[in-house]
PDB file of C-alpha atoms in Angstrom:
ATOM      1  CA  MET F   1       1.630   6.498  28.181  1.00 85.00           C
ATOM      2  CA  THR F   2       2.488   7.967  25.211  1.00 91.00           C
ATOM      3  CA  LEU F   3       5.397   8.973  24.173  1.00 92.00           C
ATOM      4  CA  THR F   4       6.646  10.833  19.973  1.00 95.00           C
ATOM      5  CA  PRO F   5      10.003   8.898  19.934  1.00 95.00           C
ATOM      6  CA  LYS F   6      12.066  10.004  16.178  1.00 96.00           C
ATOM      7  CA  VAL F   7      12.173   6.237  13.803  1.00 97.00           C
ATOM      8  CA  GLU F   8      16.214   6.069  13.447  1.00 96.00           C
ATOM      9  CA  ARG F   9      18.349   5.124  11.059  1.00 94.00           C
ATOM     10  CA  THR F  10      17.550   1.753  12.156  1.00 94.00           C
ATOM     11  CA  SER F  11      13.788   1.867  11.280  1.00 96.00           C
ATOM     12  CA  ARG F  12      13.295   1.542  14.932  1.00 97.00           C
ATOM     13  CA  ILE F  13      12.465   3.560  17.748  1.00 96.00           C
ATOM     14  CA  THR F  14      13.383   3.781  21.689  1.00 94.00           C
ATOM     15  CA  GLY F  15      10.222   3.428  24.762  1.00 90.00           C
ATOM     16  CA  ARG F  16      11.418   3.323  28.357  1.00 88.00           C
ATOM     17  CA  GLN F  17      15.209   1.807  27.776  1.00 91.00           C
ATOM     18  CA  CYS F  18      13.678  -0.796  24.761  1.00 95.00           C
ATOM     19  CA  TYR F  19      13.721  -0.592  21.266  1.00 97.00           C
ATOM     20  CA  TYR F  20      11.532  -1.666  17.782  1.00 97.00           C
ATOM     21  CA  SER F  21      11.091  -1.533  14.801  1.00 97.00           C
ATOM     22  CA  ALA F  22       8.702   0.507  13.497  1.00 97.00           C
ATOM     23  CA  PRO F  23       7.816   0.735   9.357  1.00 97.00           C
ATOM     24  CA  ALA F  24      11.517   1.791   7.057  1.00 96.00           C
ATOM     25  CA  ARG F  25       9.195   4.365   5.142  1.00 96.00           C
ATOM     26  CA  PHE F  26       8.353   6.203   9.022  1.00 97.00           C
ATOM     27  CA  ILE F  27      12.353   6.724   9.078  1.00 97.00           C
ATOM     28  CA  GLY F  28      13.506  10.094   9.878  1.00 96.00           C
ATOM     29  CA  GLU F  29       9.266  10.929  11.042  1.00 96.00           C
ATOM     30  CA  ARG F  30       7.926  10.932  13.908  1.00 96.00           C
ATOM     31  CA  VAL F  31       6.190   8.379  14.823  1.00 97.00           C
ATOM     32  CA  ARG F  32       2.881   8.230  17.918  1.00 96.00           C
ATOM     33  CA  VAL F  33       3.608   4.807  20.828  1.00 96.00           C
ATOM     34  CA  LEU F  34       1.030   4.021  22.880  1.00 95.00           C
ATOM     35  CA  LEU F  35       2.286   2.377  25.725  1.00 91.00           C
ATOM     36  CA  ARG F  36       0.838  -0.133  27.611  1.00 90.00           C
ATOM     37  CA  GLY F  37       1.217  -3.273  30.282  1.00 86.00           C
ATOM     38  CA  ASN F  38       1.867  -5.310  27.808  1.00 92.00           C
ATOM     39  CA  GLU F  39       2.355  -3.986  24.363  1.00 95.00           C
ATOM     40  CA  LEU F  40       3.460  -1.232  23.017  1.00 96.00           C
ATOM     41  CA  MET F  41       1.547   0.187  19.209  1.00 96.00           C
ATOM     42  CA  VAL F  42       3.049   2.390  17.448  1.00 97.00           C
ATOM     43  CA  PHE F  43       0.220   5.422  14.561  1.00 97.00           C
ATOM     44  CA  ASN F  44       0.959   7.262  12.044  1.00 94.00           C
ATOM     45  CA  LYS F  45      -1.183   9.990  13.027  1.00 90.00           C
ATOM     46  CA  ARG F  46      -4.623   7.669  14.114  1.00 91.00           C
ATOM     47  CA  GLU F  47      -3.416   4.584  11.615  1.00 95.00           C
ATOM     48  CA  LEU F  48      -2.111   1.140  13.360  1.00 96.00           C
ATOM     49  CA  VAL F  49       1.900   1.053  12.025  1.00 96.00           C
ATOM     50  CA  ALA F  50       3.229  -1.621  13.872  1.00 96.00           C
ATOM     51  CA  ARG F  51       2.454  -3.895  17.682  1.00 95.00           C
ATOM     52  CA  HIS F  52       5.212  -5.309  19.208  1.00 96.00           C
ATOM     53  CA  PRO F  53       4.995  -6.942  22.958  1.00 95.00           C
ATOM     54  CA  ARG F  54       5.997  -5.119  26.272  1.00 94.00           C
ATOM     55  CA  LEU F  55       9.646  -5.412  26.458  1.00 95.00           C
ATOM     56  CA  THR F  56      10.658  -5.546  30.009  1.00 90.00           C
ATOM     57  CA  ARG F  57      14.612  -5.992  30.311  1.00 93.00           C
ATOM     58  CA  ARG F  58      17.067  -3.178  29.244  1.00 94.00           C
ATOM     59  CA  GLY F  59      18.319  -2.154  26.341  1.00 94.00           C
ATOM     60  CA  ALA F  60      16.024  -5.729  24.546  1.00 96.00           C
ATOM     61  CA  TYR F  61      15.537  -5.208  20.607  1.00 95.00           C
ATOM     62  CA  ARG F  62      11.979  -6.327  19.137  1.00 96.00           C
ATOM     63  CA  ASP F  63      12.238  -6.277  14.928  1.00 97.00           C
ATOM     64  CA  VAL F  64       9.544  -7.226  12.334  1.00 97.00           C
ATOM     65  CA  LEU F  65      11.068  -8.870   9.293  1.00 97.00           C
ATOM     66  CA  ASP F  66       8.018  -6.929   7.251  1.00 97.00           C
ATOM     67  CA  HIS F  67       9.358  -3.599   8.652  1.00 97.00           C
ATOM     68  CA  TYR F  68      12.454  -4.045   6.663  1.00 97.00           C
ATOM     69  CA  LEU F  69      12.289  -5.200   3.773  1.00 97.00           C
ATOM     70  CA  GLU F  70      12.546  -2.025   1.302  1.00 95.00           C
ATOM     71  CA  ILE F  71      15.909  -1.206   2.890  1.00 95.00           C
ATOM     72  CA  LEU F  72      16.583  -5.765   2.192  1.00 96.00           C
ATOM     73  CA  LEU F  73      15.018  -4.910  -1.133  1.00 95.00           C
ATOM     74  CA  ALA F  74      18.119  -1.953  -1.823  1.00 95.00           C
ATOM     75  CA  ARG F  75      20.555  -4.076  -0.247  1.00 95.00           C
ATOM     76  CA  PRO F  76      19.986  -7.787  -0.288  1.00 96.00           C
ATOM     77  CA  GLY F  77      23.338  -8.566   0.629  1.00 95.00           C
ATOM     78  CA  ALA F  78      22.165  -7.620   4.474  1.00 96.00           C
ATOM     79  CA  MET F  79      19.270 -10.167   4.784  1.00 96.00           C
ATOM     80  CA  ARG F  80      21.646 -12.995   5.424  1.00 94.00           C
ATOM     81  CA  VAL F  81      22.821 -11.510   8.217  1.00 94.00           C
ATOM     82  CA  SER F  82      19.327  -9.669   9.652  1.00 95.00           C
ATOM     83  CA  THR F  83      17.918  -9.136  13.168  1.00 95.00           C
ATOM     84  CA  ALA F  84      14.571  -9.411  11.914  1.00 96.00           C
ATOM     85  CA  LEU F  85      15.051 -12.261  10.068  1.00 97.00           C
ATOM     86  CA  ALA F  86      16.221 -13.986  13.016  1.00 96.00           C
ATOM     87  CA  ALA F  87      12.837 -13.631  14.830  1.00 95.00           C
ATOM     88  CA  ALA F  88      11.224 -14.356  12.165  1.00 96.00           C
ATOM     89  CA  ARG F  89      12.981 -18.401  11.781  1.00 97.00           C
ATOM     90  CA  ALA F  90      12.583 -17.830  15.015  1.00 95.00           C
ATOM     91  CA  GLU F  91       8.562 -16.971  15.885  1.00 94.00           C
ATOM     92  CA  GLY F  92       7.451 -19.375  13.303  1.00 94.00           C
ATOM     93  CA  ALA F  93       7.013 -16.711  10.575  1.00 94.00           C
ATOM     94  CA  PHE F  94       9.918 -17.280   8.411  1.00 96.00           C
ATOM     95  CA  THR F  95       9.071 -20.472   7.186  1.00 96.00           C
ATOM     96  CA  ALA F  96       9.816 -23.863   5.460  1.00 96.00           C
ATOM     97  CA  ALA F  97       8.168 -22.572   2.521  1.00 96.00           C
ATOM     98  CA  HIS F  98       9.940 -19.267   2.613  1.00 97.00           C
ATOM     99  CA  GLU F  99      13.516 -21.414   3.005  1.00 97.00           C
ATOM    100  CA  ALA F 100      12.455 -23.992   0.178  1.00 97.00           C
ATOM    101  CA  PHE F 101      11.337 -20.586  -1.911  1.00 97.00           C
ATOM    102  CA  TRP F 102      14.697 -18.850  -1.498  1.00 97.00           C
ATOM    103  CA  ALA F 103      17.606 -21.480  -1.854  1.00 97.00           C
ATOM    104  CA  ALA F 104      15.576 -22.205  -5.072  1.00 97.00           C
ATOM    105  CA  ALA F 105      15.450 -18.203  -5.982  1.00 97.00           C
ATOM    106  CA  ARG F 106      19.146 -17.782  -5.247  1.00 97.00           C
ATOM    107  CA  LYS F 107      20.242 -20.964  -6.884  1.00 97.00           C
ATOM    108  CA  ALA F 108      18.405 -19.797 -10.493  1.00 96.00           C
ATOM    109  CA  HIS F 109      19.630 -16.089 -10.090  1.00 96.00           C
ATOM    110  CA  GLY F 110      22.271 -15.479  -7.625  1.00 97.00           C
ATOM    111  CA  ASP F 111      22.412 -14.349  -4.040  1.00 97.00           C
ATOM    112  CA  ALA F 112      21.553 -11.171  -4.706  1.00 97.00           C
ATOM    113  CA  ALA F 113      18.389 -11.353  -7.473  1.00 97.00           C
ATOM    114  CA  GLY F 114      17.628 -15.119  -5.189  1.00 97.00           C
ATOM    115  CA  THR F 115      16.819 -13.110  -3.109  1.00 97.00           C
ATOM    116  CA  ARG F 116      15.399  -9.766  -4.057  1.00 97.00           C
ATOM    117  CA  ALA F 117      12.583 -12.347  -5.485  1.00 97.00           C
ATOM    118  CA  LEU F 118      12.004 -12.869  -2.342  1.00 97.00           C
ATOM    119  CA  ILE F 119      11.428 -10.166  -0.699  1.00 97.00           C
ATOM    120  CA  GLU F 120       8.801  -9.581  -3.199  1.00 96.00           C
ATOM    121  CA  VAL F 121       7.099 -12.500  -2.177  1.00 96.00           C
ATOM    122  CA  LEU F 122       7.169 -11.712   1.151  1.00 97.00           C
ATOM    123  CA  LEU F 123       5.303  -8.241   0.151  1.00 95.00           C
ATOM    124  CA  PRO F 124       2.540 -10.025  -0.798  1.00 93.00           C
ATOM    125  CA  HIS F 125       2.121 -10.373   3.151  1.00 93.00           C
ATOM    126  CA  ARG F 126       1.146  -7.010   3.555  1.00 93.00           C
ATOM    127  CA  ARG F 127      -2.476  -7.042   1.833  1.00 92.00           C
ATOM    128  CA  LEU F 128      -3.042 -11.607   1.985  1.00 93.00           C
ATOM    129  CA  PRO F 129      -3.607 -14.064   4.887  1.00 93.00           C
ATOM    130  CA  ALA F 130      -0.137 -15.463   5.370  1.00 93.00           C
ATOM    131  CA  GLU F 131      -2.079 -19.070   4.595  1.00 95.00           C
ATOM    132  CA  ALA F 132      -2.462 -17.950   1.326  1.00 95.00           C
ATOM    133  CA  VAL F 133       1.407 -17.250   0.434  1.00 96.00           C
ATOM    134  CA  GLN F 134       1.985 -20.446   2.130  1.00 95.00           C
ATOM    135  CA  ILE F 135       0.272 -22.631   0.106  1.00 96.00           C
ATOM    136  CA  GLY F 136       1.386 -19.440  -3.111  1.00 96.00           C
ATOM    137  CA  ILE F 137       5.203 -19.984  -2.183  1.00 97.00           C
ATOM    138  CA  THR F 138       4.543 -24.389  -1.527  1.00 96.00           C
ATOM    139  CA  ALA F 139       2.835 -24.036  -5.710  1.00 96.00           C
ATOM    140  CA  ALA F 140       5.483 -22.009  -6.877  1.00 96.00           C
ATOM    141  CA  VAL F 141       8.340 -24.154  -5.852  1.00 96.00           C
ATOM    142  CA  LYS F 142       6.401 -27.540  -6.667  1.00 95.00           C
ATOM    143  CA  ALA F 143       6.190 -26.736  -9.952  1.00 95.00           C
ATOM    144  CA  GLY F 144      10.270 -25.423 -10.146  1.00 95.00           C
ATOM    145  CA  SER F 145       8.829 -21.577 -10.489  1.00 95.00           C
ATOM    146  CA  THR F 146      10.932 -19.041  -8.912  1.00 95.00           C
ATOM    147  CA  SER F 147       8.565 -16.247  -9.332  1.00 96.00           C
ATOM    148  CA  PRO F 148       6.743 -14.341  -7.857  1.00 95.00           C
ATOM    149  CA  ASP F 149       3.959 -13.189  -9.931  1.00 95.00           C
ATOM    150  CA  VAL F 150       3.342 -16.779 -10.147  1.00 96.00           C
ATOM    151  CA  VAL F 151       3.120 -17.243  -5.894  1.00 96.00           C
ATOM    152  CA  ALA F 152       0.916 -14.098  -6.616  1.00 95.00           C
ATOM    153  CA  ILE F 153      -1.475 -15.497  -8.723  1.00 95.00           C
ATOM    154  CA  GLU F 154      -1.455 -18.864  -6.787  1.00 96.00           C
ATOM    155  CA  ALA F 155      -2.138 -17.133  -3.430  1.00 95.00           C
ATOM    156  CA  ARG F 156      -4.337 -15.500  -5.186  1.00 95.00           C
ATOM    157  CA  LYS F 157      -6.491 -17.834  -6.015  1.00 94.00           C
ATOM    158  CA  ALA F 158      -6.266 -19.543  -2.192  1.00 94.00           C
ATOM    159  CA  GLU F 159      -7.103 -16.807  -1.057  1.00 93.00           C
ATOM    160  CA  ALA F 160     -10.092 -17.513  -3.340  1.00 93.00           C
ATOM    161  CA  ALA F 161     -11.191 -20.115  -2.871  1.00 90.00           C
ATOM    162  CA  ALA F 162     -10.477 -19.709   1.791  1.00 87.00           C
ATOM    163  CA  ARG F 163     -13.477 -16.856   1.029  1.00 83.00           C
ATOM    164  CA  ASP F 164     -15.000 -18.564  -1.610  1.00 77.00           C
ATOM    165  CA  PRO F 165     -15.748 -22.708  -0.549  1.00 70.00           C
ATOM    166  CA  GLU F 166     -17.200 -25.042  -2.277  1.00 64.00           C
ATOM    167  CA  PRO F 167     -20.068 -26.816  -1.769  1.00 63.00           C
ATOM    168  CA  GLU F 168     -19.010 -29.992  -0.489  1.00 64.00           C
ATOM    169  CA  ASP F 169     -21.134 -32.932  -1.735  1.00 60.00           C
ATOM    170  CA  ASP F 170     -22.893 -34.311   2.089  1.00 61.00           C
ATOM    171  CA  LYS F 171     -21.721 -37.139   2.878  1.00 61.00           C
ATOM    172  CA  ASP F 172     -24.946 -38.813   5.059  1.00 64.00           C
ATOM    173  CA  ASP F 173     -27.147 -37.930   1.870  1.00 64.00           C
ATOM    174  CA  PRO F 174     -28.701 -41.238   0.599  1.00 62.00           C
ATOM    175  CA  PRO F 175     -27.822 -41.893  -3.363  1.00 59.00           C
ATOM    176  CA  PRO F 176     -31.015 -41.041  -5.410  1.00 53.00           C
ATOM    177  CA  TRP F 177     -31.153 -45.085  -6.770  1.00 51.00           C
ATOM    178  CA  THR F 178     -32.251 -46.153  -3.010  1.00 56.00           C
ATOM    179  CA  GLU F 179     -34.958 -47.100  -1.048  1.00 54.00           C
ATOM    180  CA  GLU F 180     -35.666 -44.548   0.532  1.00 55.00           C
ATOM    181  CA  ASN F 181     -35.911 -41.870  -2.820  1.00 52.00           C
ATOM    182  CA  ALA F 182     -37.817 -44.848  -4.427  1.00 50.00           C
ATOM    183  CA  GLY F 183     -41.576 -42.218  -3.125  1.00 50.00           C
ATOM    184  CA  ARG F 184     -39.214 -39.543  -5.039  1.00 53.00           C
ATOM    185  CA  VAL F 185     -38.816 -40.918  -9.080  1.00 49.00           C
ATOM    186  CA  LEU F 186     -41.744 -40.514 -11.382  1.00 49.00           C
ATOM    187  CA  THR F 187     -42.192 -44.072 -13.249  1.00 52.00           C
ATOM    188  CA  LEU F 188     -43.344 -44.170 -15.977  1.00 51.00           C
ATOM    189  CA  PRO F 189     -46.340 -47.398 -17.101  1.00 54.00           C
ATOM    190  CA  PRO F 190     -44.817 -49.737 -19.160  1.00 57.00           C
ATOM    191  CA  ARG F 191     -44.763 -48.604 -22.787  1.00 52.00           C
ATOM    192  CA  ARG F 192     -46.235 -51.726 -23.072  1.00 53.00           C
ATOM    193  CA  ALA F 193     -49.725 -50.719 -21.539  1.00 51.00           C
ATOM    194  CA  VAL F 194     -49.106 -47.500 -23.847  1.00 47.00           C
ATOM    195  CA  LEU F 195     -49.165 -48.627 -26.783  1.00 49.00           C
ATOM    196  CA  HIS F 196     -51.877 -51.382 -26.102  1.00 52.00           C
ATOM    197  CA  GLU F 197     -54.415 -48.533 -24.888  1.00 53.00           C
ATOM    198  CA  ASP F 198     -53.537 -46.678 -28.181  1.00 52.00           C
ATOM    199  CA  ARG F 199     -54.721 -48.941 -30.340  1.00 55.00           C
ATOM    200  CA  ARG F 200     -58.218 -49.296 -28.111  1.00 54.00           C
ATOM    201  CA  HIS F 201     -58.074 -45.376 -29.046  1.00 52.00           C
ATOM    202  CA  ARG F 202     -58.163 -45.896 -32.618  1.00 53.00           C
ATOM    203  CA  ARG F 203     -60.424 -48.312 -32.893  1.00 53.00           C
ATOM    204  CA  ARG F 204     -63.165 -46.469 -30.970  1.00 51.00           C
ATOM    205  CA  TRP F 205     -62.829 -43.334 -33.500  1.00 47.00           C
ATOM    206  CA  THR F 206     -62.687 -45.933 -36.534  1.00 48.00           C
ATOM    207  CA  ALA F 207     -65.899 -46.705 -35.870  1.00 46.00           C
ATOM    208  CA  VAL F 208     -67.326 -43.255 -34.952  1.00 43.00           C
ATOM    209  CA  SER F 209     -65.629 -42.458 -38.283  1.00 46.00           C
ATOM    210  CA  SER F 210     -68.149 -44.678 -39.547  1.00 47.00           C
ATOM    211  CA  CYS F 211     -71.299 -43.839 -38.466  1.00 47.00           C
TER     212      CYS F 211
END
C-alpha cells in the first residue's frame, strides 16, 4: 500500500492510525510512504529517508532520534524529555559512550552548550558507521576532550583503520633463524679460507709476471 501523508510539526507522519517519525527537514511537505506487512518506508521522491518496523497497536508511535537533531540543536532543553531519546536508549543506539560524553560536555560547558556539543557528535552517525563514532567518542572522553571535532577526527581514523586494516604477522610462520628456514639463508665461506685463496692467487700472478 502506498500513502502520501504530510509530515506534521511533530516531525511525524500517520500511517494506518499509527505515528512514525520522519526527518525534520520535511516538516510541512508530503512524502511517499510504502506500507508493507512488517515495515513502513518513507521516501522523498526516490530517496529512502526513513524506515520503521510496522506498528500494529492503534495510536502507537515510533520516533528515531536522528530525525529530530536539527530541532534539538535549536531547542537543546527538549533533549532530556525527548521521546526519541528514550527510544534510542531502549534500543541501545544511545550508548554508555554517548552518556559519558554528554555528562562531560554539560559539566564543561553547561546544559545547553553541552547538549549542543552532544548533538554535533550525533550528526556524524549519518555518514560514519556507529562503531567508528563510538570509538571516536570514547577516545575523546578518555583524552578529557568534549570537542565534536576531536570525536570526528578519531571516528574517521577508526573508519579508515576498519576499511584498510594493517596486515597482521602470521603467528604460525617460524622465525627466519629456525631450522625450517635454514635452507633459505645464504651461507658465506669462512673469511680465513677466502684470505688463503687470495694469497695463493697473488703468488701465482707474481710468478707469471716475473717470467
